[in-house]
PDB file of C-alpha atoms in Angstrom:
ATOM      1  CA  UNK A   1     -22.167 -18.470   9.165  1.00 52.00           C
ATOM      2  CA  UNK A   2     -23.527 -15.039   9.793  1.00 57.00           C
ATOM      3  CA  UNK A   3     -22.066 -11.752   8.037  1.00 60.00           C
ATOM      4  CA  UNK A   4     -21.063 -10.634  10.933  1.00 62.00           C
ATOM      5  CA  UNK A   5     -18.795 -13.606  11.573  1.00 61.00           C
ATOM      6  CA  UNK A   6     -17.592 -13.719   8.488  1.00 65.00           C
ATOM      7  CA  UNK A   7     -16.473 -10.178   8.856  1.00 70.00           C
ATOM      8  CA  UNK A   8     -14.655 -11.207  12.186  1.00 73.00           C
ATOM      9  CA  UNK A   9     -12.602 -13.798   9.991  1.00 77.00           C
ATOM     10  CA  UNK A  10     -11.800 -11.477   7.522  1.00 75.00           C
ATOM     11  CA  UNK A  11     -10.262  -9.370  10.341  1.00 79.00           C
ATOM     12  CA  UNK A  12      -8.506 -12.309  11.828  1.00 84.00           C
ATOM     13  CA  UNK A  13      -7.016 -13.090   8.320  1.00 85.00           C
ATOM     14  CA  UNK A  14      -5.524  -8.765   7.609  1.00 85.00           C
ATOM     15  CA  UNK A  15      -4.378  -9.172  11.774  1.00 87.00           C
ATOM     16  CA  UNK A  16      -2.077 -12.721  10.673  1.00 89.00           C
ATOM     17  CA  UNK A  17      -0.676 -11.319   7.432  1.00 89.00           C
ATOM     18  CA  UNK A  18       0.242  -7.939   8.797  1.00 88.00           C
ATOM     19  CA  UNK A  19       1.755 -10.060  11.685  1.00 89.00           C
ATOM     20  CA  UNK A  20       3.779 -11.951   8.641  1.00 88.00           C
ATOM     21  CA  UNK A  21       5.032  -9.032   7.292  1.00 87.00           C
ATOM     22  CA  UNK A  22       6.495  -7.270  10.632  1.00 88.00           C
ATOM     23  CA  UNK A  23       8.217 -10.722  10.380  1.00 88.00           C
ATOM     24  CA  UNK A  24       9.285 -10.613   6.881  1.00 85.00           C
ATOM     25  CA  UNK A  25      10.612  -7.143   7.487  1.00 86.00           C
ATOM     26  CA  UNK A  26      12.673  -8.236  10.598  1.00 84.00           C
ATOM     27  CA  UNK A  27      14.170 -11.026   8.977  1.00 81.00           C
ATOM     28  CA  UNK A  28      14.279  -8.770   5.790  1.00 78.00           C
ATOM     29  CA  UNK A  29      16.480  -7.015   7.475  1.00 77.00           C
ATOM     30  CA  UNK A  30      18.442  -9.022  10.038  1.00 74.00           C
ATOM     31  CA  UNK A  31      18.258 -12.195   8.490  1.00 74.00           C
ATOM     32  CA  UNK A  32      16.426 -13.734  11.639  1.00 77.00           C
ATOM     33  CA  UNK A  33      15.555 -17.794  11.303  1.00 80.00           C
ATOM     34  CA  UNK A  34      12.868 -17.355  14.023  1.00 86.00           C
ATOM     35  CA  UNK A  35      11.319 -13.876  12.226  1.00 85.00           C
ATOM     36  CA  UNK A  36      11.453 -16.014   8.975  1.00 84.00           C
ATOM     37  CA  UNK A  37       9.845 -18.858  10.338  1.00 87.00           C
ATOM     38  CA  UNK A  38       7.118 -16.528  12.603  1.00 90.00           C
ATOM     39  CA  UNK A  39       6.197 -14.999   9.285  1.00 88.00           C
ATOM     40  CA  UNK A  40       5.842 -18.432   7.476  1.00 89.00           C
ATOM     41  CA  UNK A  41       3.691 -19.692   9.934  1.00 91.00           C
ATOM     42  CA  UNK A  42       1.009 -16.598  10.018  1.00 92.00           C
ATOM     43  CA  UNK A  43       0.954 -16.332   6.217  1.00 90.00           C
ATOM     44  CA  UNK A  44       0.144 -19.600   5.893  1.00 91.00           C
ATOM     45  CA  UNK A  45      -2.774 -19.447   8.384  1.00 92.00           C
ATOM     46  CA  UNK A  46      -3.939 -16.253   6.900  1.00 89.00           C
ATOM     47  CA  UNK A  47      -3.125 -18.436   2.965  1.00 90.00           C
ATOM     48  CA  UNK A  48      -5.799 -21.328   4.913  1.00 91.00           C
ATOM     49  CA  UNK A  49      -8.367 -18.970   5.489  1.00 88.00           C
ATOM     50  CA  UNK A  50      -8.087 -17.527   2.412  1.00 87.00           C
ATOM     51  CA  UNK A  51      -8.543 -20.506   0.399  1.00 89.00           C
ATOM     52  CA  UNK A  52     -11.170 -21.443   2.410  1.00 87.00           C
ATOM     53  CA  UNK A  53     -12.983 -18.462   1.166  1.00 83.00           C
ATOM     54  CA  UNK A  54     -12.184 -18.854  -2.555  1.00 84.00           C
ATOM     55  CA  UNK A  55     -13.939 -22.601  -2.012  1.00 86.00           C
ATOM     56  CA  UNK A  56     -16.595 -21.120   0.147  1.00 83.00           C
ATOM     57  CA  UNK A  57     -17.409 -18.458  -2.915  1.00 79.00           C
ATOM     58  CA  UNK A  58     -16.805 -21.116  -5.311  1.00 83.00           C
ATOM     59  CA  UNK A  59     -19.234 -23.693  -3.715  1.00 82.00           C
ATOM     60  CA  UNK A  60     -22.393 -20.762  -3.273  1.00 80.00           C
ATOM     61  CA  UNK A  61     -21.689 -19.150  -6.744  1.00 76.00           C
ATOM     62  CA  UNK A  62     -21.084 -22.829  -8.499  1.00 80.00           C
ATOM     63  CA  UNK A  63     -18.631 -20.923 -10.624  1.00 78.00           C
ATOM     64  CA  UNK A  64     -14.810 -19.553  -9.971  1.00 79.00           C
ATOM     65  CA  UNK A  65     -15.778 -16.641  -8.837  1.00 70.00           C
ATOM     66  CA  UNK A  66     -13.449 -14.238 -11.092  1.00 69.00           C
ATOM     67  CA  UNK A  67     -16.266 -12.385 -13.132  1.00 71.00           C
ATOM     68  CA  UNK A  68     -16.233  -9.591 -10.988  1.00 71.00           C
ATOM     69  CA  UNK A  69     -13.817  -6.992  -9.780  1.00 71.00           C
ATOM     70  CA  UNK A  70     -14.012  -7.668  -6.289  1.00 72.00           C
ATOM     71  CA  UNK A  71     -14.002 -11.587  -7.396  1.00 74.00           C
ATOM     72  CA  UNK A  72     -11.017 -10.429  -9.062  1.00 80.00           C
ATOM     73  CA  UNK A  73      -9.029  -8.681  -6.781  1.00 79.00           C
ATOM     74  CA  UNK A  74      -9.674 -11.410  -4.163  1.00 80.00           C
ATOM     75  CA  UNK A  75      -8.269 -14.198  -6.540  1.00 84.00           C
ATOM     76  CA  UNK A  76      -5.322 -12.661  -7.359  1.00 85.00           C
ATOM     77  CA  UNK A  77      -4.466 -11.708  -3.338  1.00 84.00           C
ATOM     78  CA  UNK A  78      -4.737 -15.879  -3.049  1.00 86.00           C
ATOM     79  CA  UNK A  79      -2.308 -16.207  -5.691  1.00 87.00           C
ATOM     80  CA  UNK A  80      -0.041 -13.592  -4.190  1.00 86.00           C
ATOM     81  CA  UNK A  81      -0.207 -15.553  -0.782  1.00 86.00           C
ATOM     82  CA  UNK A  82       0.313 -18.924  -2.565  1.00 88.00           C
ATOM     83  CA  UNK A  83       3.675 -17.321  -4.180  1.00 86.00           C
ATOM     84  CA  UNK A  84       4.807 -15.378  -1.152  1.00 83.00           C
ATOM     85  CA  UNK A  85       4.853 -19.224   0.641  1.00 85.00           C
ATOM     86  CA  UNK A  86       6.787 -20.712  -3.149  1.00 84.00           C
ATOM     87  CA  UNK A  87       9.125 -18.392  -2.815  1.00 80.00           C
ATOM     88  CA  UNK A  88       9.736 -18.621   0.925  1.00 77.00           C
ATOM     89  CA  UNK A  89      11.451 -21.587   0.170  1.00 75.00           C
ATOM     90  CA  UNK A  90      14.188 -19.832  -1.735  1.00 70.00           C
ATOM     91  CA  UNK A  91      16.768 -18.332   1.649  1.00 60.00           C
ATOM     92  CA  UNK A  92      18.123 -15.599  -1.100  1.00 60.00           C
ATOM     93  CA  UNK A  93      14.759 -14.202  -2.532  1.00 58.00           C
ATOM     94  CA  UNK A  94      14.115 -12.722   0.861  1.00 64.00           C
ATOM     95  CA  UNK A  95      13.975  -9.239  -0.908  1.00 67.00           C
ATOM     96  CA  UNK A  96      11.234 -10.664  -3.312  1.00 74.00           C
ATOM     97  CA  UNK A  97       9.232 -12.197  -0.339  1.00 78.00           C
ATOM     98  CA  UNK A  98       8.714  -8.848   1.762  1.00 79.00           C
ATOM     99  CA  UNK A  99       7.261  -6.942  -1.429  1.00 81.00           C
ATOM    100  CA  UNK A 100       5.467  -9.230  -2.895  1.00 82.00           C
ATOM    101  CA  UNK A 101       3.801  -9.704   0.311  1.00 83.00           C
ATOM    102  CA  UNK A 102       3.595  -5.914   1.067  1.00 86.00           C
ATOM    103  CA  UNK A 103       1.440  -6.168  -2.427  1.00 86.00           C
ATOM    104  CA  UNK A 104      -0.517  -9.147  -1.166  1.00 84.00           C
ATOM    105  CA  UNK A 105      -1.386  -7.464   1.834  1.00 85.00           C
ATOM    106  CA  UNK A 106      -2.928  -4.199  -0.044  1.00 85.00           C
ATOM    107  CA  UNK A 107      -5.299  -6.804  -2.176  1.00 83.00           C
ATOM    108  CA  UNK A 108      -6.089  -8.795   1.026  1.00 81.00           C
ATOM    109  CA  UNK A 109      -7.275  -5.456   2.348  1.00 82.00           C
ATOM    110  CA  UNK A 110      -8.961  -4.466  -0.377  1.00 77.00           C
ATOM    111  CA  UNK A 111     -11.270  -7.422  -0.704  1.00 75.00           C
ATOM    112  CA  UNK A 112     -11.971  -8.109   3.098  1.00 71.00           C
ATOM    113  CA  UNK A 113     -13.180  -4.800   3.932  1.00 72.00           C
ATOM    114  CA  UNK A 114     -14.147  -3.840  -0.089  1.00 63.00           C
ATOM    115  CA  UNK A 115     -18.239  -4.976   1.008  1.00 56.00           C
ATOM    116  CA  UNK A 116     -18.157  -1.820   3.423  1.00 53.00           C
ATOM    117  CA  UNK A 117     -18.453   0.158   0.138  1.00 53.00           C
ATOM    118  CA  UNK A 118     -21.815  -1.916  -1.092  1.00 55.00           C
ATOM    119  CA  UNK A 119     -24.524   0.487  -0.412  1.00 52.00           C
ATOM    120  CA  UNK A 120     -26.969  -0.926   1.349  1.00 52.00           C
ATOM    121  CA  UNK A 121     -24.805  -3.364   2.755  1.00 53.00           C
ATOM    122  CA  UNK A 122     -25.479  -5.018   5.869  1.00 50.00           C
ATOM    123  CA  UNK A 123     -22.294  -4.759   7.407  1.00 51.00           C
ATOM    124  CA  UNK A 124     -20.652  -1.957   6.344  1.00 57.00           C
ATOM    125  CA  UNK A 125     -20.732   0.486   8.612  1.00 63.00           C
ATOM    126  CA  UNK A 126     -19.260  -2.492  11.004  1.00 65.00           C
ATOM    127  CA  UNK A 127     -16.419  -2.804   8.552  1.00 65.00           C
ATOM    128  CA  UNK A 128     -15.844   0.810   8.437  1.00 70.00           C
ATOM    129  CA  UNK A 129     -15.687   1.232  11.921  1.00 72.00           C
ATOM    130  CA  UNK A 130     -14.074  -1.917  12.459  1.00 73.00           C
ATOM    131  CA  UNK A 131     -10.945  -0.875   9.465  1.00 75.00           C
ATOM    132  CA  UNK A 132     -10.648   2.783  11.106  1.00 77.00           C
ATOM    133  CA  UNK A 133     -10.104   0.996  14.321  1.00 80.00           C
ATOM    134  CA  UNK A 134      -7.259  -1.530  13.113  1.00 82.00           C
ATOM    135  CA  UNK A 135      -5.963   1.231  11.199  1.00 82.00           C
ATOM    136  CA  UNK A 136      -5.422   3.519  14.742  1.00 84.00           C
ATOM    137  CA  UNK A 137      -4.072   0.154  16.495  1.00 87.00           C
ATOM    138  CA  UNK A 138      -1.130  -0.351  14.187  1.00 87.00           C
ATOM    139  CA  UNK A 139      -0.389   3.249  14.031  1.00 87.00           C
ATOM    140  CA  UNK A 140      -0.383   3.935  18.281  1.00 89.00           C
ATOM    141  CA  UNK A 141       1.756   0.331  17.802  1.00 90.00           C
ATOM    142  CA  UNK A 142       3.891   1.982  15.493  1.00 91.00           C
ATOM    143  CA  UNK A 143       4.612   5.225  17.502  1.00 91.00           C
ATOM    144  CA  UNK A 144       5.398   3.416  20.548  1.00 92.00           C
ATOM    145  CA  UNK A 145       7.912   1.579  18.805  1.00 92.00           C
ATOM    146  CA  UNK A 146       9.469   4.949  17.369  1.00 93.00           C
ATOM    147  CA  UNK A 147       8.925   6.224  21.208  1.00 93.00           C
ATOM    148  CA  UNK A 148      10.580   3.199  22.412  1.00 92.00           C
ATOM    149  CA  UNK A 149      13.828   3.912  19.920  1.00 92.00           C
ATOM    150  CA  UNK A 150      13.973   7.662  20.904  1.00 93.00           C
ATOM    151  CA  UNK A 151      14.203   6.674  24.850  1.00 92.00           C
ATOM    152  CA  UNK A 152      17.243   4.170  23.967  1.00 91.00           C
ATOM    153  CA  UNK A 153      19.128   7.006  21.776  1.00 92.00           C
ATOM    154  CA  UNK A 154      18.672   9.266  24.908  1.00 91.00           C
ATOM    155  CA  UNK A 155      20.148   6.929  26.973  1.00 88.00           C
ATOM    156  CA  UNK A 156      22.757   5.732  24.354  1.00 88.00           C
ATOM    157  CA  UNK A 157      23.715   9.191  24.121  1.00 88.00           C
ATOM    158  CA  UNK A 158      23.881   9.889  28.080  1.00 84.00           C
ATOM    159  CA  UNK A 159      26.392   6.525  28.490  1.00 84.00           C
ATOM    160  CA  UNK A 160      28.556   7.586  25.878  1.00 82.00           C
ATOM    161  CA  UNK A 161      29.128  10.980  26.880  1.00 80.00           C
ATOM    162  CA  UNK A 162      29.945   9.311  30.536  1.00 75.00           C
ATOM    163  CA  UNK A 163      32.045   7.415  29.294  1.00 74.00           C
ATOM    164  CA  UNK A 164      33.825   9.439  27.100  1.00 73.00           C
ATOM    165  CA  UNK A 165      34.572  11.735  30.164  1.00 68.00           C
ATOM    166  CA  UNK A 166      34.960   9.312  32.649  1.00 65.00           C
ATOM    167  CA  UNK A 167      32.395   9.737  34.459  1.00 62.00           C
ATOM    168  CA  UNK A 168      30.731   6.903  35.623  1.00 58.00           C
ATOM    169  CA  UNK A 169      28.719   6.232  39.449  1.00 56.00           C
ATOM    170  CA  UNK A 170      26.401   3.861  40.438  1.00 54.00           C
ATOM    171  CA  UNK A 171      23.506   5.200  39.120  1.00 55.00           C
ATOM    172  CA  UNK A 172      24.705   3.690  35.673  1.00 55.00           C
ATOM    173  CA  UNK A 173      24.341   0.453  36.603  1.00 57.00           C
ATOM    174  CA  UNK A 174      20.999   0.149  36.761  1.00 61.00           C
ATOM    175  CA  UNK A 175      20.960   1.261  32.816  1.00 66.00           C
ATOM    176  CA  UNK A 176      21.580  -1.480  29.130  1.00 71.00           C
ATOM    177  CA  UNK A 177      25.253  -1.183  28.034  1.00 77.00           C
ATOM    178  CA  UNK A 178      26.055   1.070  25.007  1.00 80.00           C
ATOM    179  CA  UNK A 179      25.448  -2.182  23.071  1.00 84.00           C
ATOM    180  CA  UNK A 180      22.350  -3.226  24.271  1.00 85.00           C
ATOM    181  CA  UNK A 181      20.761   0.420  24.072  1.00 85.00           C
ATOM    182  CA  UNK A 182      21.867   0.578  20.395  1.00 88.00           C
ATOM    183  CA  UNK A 183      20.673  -2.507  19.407  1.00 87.00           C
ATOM    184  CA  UNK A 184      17.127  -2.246  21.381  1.00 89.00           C
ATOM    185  CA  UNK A 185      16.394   1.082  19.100  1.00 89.00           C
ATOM    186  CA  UNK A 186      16.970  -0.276  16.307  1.00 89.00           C
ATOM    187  CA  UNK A 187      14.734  -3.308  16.810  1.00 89.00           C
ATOM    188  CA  UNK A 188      12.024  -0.954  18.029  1.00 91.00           C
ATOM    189  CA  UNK A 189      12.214   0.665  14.675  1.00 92.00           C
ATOM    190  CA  UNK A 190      12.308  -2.751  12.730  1.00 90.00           C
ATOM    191  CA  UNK A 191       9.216  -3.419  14.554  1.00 90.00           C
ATOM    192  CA  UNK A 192       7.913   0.320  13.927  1.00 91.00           C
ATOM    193  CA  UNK A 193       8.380   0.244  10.201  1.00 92.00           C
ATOM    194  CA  UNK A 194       6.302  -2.252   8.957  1.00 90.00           C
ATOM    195  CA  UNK A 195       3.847  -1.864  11.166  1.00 91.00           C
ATOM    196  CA  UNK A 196       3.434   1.814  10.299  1.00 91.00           C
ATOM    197  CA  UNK A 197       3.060   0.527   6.769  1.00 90.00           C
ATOM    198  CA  UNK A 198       0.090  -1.425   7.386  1.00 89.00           C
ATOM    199  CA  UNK A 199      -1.559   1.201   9.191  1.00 88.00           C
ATOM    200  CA  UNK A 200      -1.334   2.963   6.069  1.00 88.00           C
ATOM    201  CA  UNK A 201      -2.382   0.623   3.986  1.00 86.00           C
ATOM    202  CA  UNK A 202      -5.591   0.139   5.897  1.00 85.00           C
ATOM    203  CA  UNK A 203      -6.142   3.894   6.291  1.00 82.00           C
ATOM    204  CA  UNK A 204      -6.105   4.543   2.946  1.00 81.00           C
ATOM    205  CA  UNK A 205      -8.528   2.055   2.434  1.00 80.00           C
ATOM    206  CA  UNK A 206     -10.817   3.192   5.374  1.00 78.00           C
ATOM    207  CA  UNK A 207     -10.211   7.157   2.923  1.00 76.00           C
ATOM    208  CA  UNK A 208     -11.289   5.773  -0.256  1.00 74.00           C
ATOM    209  CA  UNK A 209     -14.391   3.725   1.828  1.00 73.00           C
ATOM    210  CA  UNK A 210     -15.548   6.589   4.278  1.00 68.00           C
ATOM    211  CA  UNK A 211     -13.837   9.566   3.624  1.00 60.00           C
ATOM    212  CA  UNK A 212     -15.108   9.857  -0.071  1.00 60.00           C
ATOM    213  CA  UNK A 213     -12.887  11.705  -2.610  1.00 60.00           C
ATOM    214  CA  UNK A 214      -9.752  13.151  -0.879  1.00 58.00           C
ATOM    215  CA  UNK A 215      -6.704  14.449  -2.422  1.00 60.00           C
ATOM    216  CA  UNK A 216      -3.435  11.873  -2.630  1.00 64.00           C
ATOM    217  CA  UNK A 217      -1.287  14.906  -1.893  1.00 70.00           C
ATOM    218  CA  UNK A 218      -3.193  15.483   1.971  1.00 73.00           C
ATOM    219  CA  UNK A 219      -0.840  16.649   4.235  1.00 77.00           C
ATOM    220  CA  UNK A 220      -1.206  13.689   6.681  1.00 79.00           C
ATOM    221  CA  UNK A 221      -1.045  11.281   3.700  1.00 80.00           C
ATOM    222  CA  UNK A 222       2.172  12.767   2.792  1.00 85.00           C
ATOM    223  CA  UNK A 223       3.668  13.226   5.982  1.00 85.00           C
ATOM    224  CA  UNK A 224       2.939   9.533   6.928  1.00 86.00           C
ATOM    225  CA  UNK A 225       4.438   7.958   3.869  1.00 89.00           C
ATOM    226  CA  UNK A 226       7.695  10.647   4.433  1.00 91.00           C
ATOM    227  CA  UNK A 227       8.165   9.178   7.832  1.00 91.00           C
ATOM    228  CA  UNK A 228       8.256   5.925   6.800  1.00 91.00           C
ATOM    229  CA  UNK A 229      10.530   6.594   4.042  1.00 93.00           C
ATOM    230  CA  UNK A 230      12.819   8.737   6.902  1.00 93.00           C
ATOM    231  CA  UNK A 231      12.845   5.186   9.213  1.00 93.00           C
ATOM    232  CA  UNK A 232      13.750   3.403   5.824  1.00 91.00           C
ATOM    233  CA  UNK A 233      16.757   5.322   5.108  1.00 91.00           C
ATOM    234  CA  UNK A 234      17.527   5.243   8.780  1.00 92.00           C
ATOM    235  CA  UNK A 235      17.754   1.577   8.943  1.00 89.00           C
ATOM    236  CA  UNK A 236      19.525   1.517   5.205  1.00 87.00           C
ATOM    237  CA  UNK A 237      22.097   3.883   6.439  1.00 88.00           C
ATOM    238  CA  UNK A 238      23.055   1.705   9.877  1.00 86.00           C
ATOM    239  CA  UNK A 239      23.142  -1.466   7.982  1.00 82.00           C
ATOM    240  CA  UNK A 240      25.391  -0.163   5.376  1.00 80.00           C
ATOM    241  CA  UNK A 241      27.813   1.492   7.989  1.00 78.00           C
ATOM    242  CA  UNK A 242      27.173   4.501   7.082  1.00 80.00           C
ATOM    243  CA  UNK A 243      25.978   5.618  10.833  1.00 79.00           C
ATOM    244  CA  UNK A 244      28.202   4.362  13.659  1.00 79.00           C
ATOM    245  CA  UNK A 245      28.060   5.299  17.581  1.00 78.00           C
ATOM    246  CA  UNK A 246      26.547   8.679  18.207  1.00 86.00           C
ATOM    247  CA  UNK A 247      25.623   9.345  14.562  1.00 89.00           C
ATOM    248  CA  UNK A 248      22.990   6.481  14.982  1.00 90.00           C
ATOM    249  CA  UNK A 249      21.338   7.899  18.253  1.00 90.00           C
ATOM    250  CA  UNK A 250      20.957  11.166  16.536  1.00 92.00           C
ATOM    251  CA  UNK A 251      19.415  10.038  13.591  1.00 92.00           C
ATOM    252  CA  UNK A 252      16.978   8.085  15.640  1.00 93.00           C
ATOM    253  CA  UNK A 253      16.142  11.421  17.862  1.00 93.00           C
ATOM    254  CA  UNK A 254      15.911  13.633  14.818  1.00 93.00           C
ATOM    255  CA  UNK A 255      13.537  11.333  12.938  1.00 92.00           C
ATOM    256  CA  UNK A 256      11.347  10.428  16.519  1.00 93.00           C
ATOM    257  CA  UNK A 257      11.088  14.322  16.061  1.00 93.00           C
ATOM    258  CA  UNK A 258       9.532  14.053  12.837  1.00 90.00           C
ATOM    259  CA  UNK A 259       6.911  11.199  14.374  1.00 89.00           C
ATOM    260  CA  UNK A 260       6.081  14.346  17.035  1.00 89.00           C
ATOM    261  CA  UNK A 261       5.621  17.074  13.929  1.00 88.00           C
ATOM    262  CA  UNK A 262       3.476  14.871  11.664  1.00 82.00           C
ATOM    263  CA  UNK A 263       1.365  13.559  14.944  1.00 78.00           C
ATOM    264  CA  UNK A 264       1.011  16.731  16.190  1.00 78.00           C
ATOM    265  CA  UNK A 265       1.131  19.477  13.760  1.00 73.00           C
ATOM    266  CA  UNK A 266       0.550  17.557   9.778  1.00 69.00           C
ATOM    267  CA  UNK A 267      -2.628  15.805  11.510  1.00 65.00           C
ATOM    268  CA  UNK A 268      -4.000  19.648  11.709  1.00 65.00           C
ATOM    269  CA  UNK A 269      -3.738  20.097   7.933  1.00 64.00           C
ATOM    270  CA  UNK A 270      -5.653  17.122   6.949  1.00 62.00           C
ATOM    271  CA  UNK A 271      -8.358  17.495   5.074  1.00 58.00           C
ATOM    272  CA  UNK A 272     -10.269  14.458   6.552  1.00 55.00           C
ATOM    273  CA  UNK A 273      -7.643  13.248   9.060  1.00 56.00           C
ATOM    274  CA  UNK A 274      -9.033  14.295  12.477  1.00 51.00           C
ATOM    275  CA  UNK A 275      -8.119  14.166  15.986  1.00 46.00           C
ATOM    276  CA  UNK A 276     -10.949  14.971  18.528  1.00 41.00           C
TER     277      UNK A 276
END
């Protein structure tokens, strides 16, 4: 097979596990049986294409190929994968699954698109390219999600305040119930979280590949990782109770205007985070 389709099956295999853990993370949360079983199935496509390129490496170096970093590194995402789908059989370690995957993922990452750094390499600025343009993907994904959950507060908001007053014509019944427009933003941000964290993931990659030394402490790196932590607590807090009614639809408007400030405004500050 040619490098260049090689590379394409490396792609395929970072698409399928980031698709596993949007489903980890939904069931993660909401204890879903078709999320869980969604997510079993894609990790264990992207587990088969994995370990058919540990015997692939294994068969053309007529060694186990863990001399090497990269070797490595590539290894030990194949054992994380292998685990993630031992431990999937255990309903309670649900908690364990989603991280250790989360970990997995990073490694899987690291080793598909690690040849883009090989000088000389005759794919790499494909992989570059390729990585900055999965990287974009999930995070546009990821925003419309978060856009998705500030247009059902909005309208959460509007039907409660009719209600509270009374006021109610026919307009309204073309709009979801209170229930319905609660529940559809917070599955747009249980989609928008972990897909936000593999954008990350990959763009940090595609920063320590192309960008060349950049500080941790970038603006845009900073602001990304806050937002996700901000959608985190979010969710934390409405599990727990801790946000009911109205308090919910604000917190998802005052953290959709954080998505605006870092998108708009942190991007700015980057050192090598660009919009043109």
């Amino acid at each position: 097979m040619t490098e260049i389709g090689l590379m394409r099956l490396h792609e395929v295999m970072v698409v399928l596990y980031a698709a596993s853990l949007v489903f980890y993370f939904i069931d993660f949360l909401n204890s879903q049986p078709k999320a869980r079983k969604a997510a079993f199935y894609t990790l264990s496509a992207a587990w088969i294409m994995q370990t058919m390129f540990l015997i692939g490496n294994i068969l053309e170096e007529q060694r186990f190929p863990v001399l090497s970093l990269s070797e490595g590194i590539n290894f030990y995402a194949w054992l994380l994968i292998t685990m993630s789908l031992v431990v999937h059989m255990f309903r309670k370690a649900d908690f364990a699954v989603f991280f250790l995957n989360v970990i997995g993922f990073a490694a899987v990452v690291i080793t598909a698109f690690g040849e883009a750094a090989t000088p000389g390499s005759a794919v790499g600025e494909a992989l570059i390219s390729e990585l900055l343009f999965i990287h974009i993907t999930f995070a546009i994904i990821s925003y419309t999600a978060f856009s998705l959950s500030f247009v059902f507060a909005i309208l959460y908001l509007l039907l409660y305040r009719s209600l509270k007053k009374k006021k109610w014509d026919g307009q309204w019944g073309r709009l979801p119930s209170l229930d319905q427009a609660r529940r559809a933003m917070t599955i747009s941000v249980v989609i928008g979280v972990p897909v936000l964290l593999v954008s990350l993931i990959l763009g940090l990659q595609w920063a320590v590949i192309a960008a060349g030394p950049f500080p941790l402490w970038d603006p845009k790196i900073i602001g990304s990782f806050l937002l996700l932590v901000i959608y985190c607590v979010l969710l934390v807090l409405q599990n727990r109770g801790r946000l009911n009614g109205p308090d919910i639809a604000w917190g998802h408007i005052l953290a959709f205007l954080a998505v605006i400030v870092n998108f708009l405004l942190i991007s700015r500050l980057s050192v090598f985070h660009f919009w043109y």
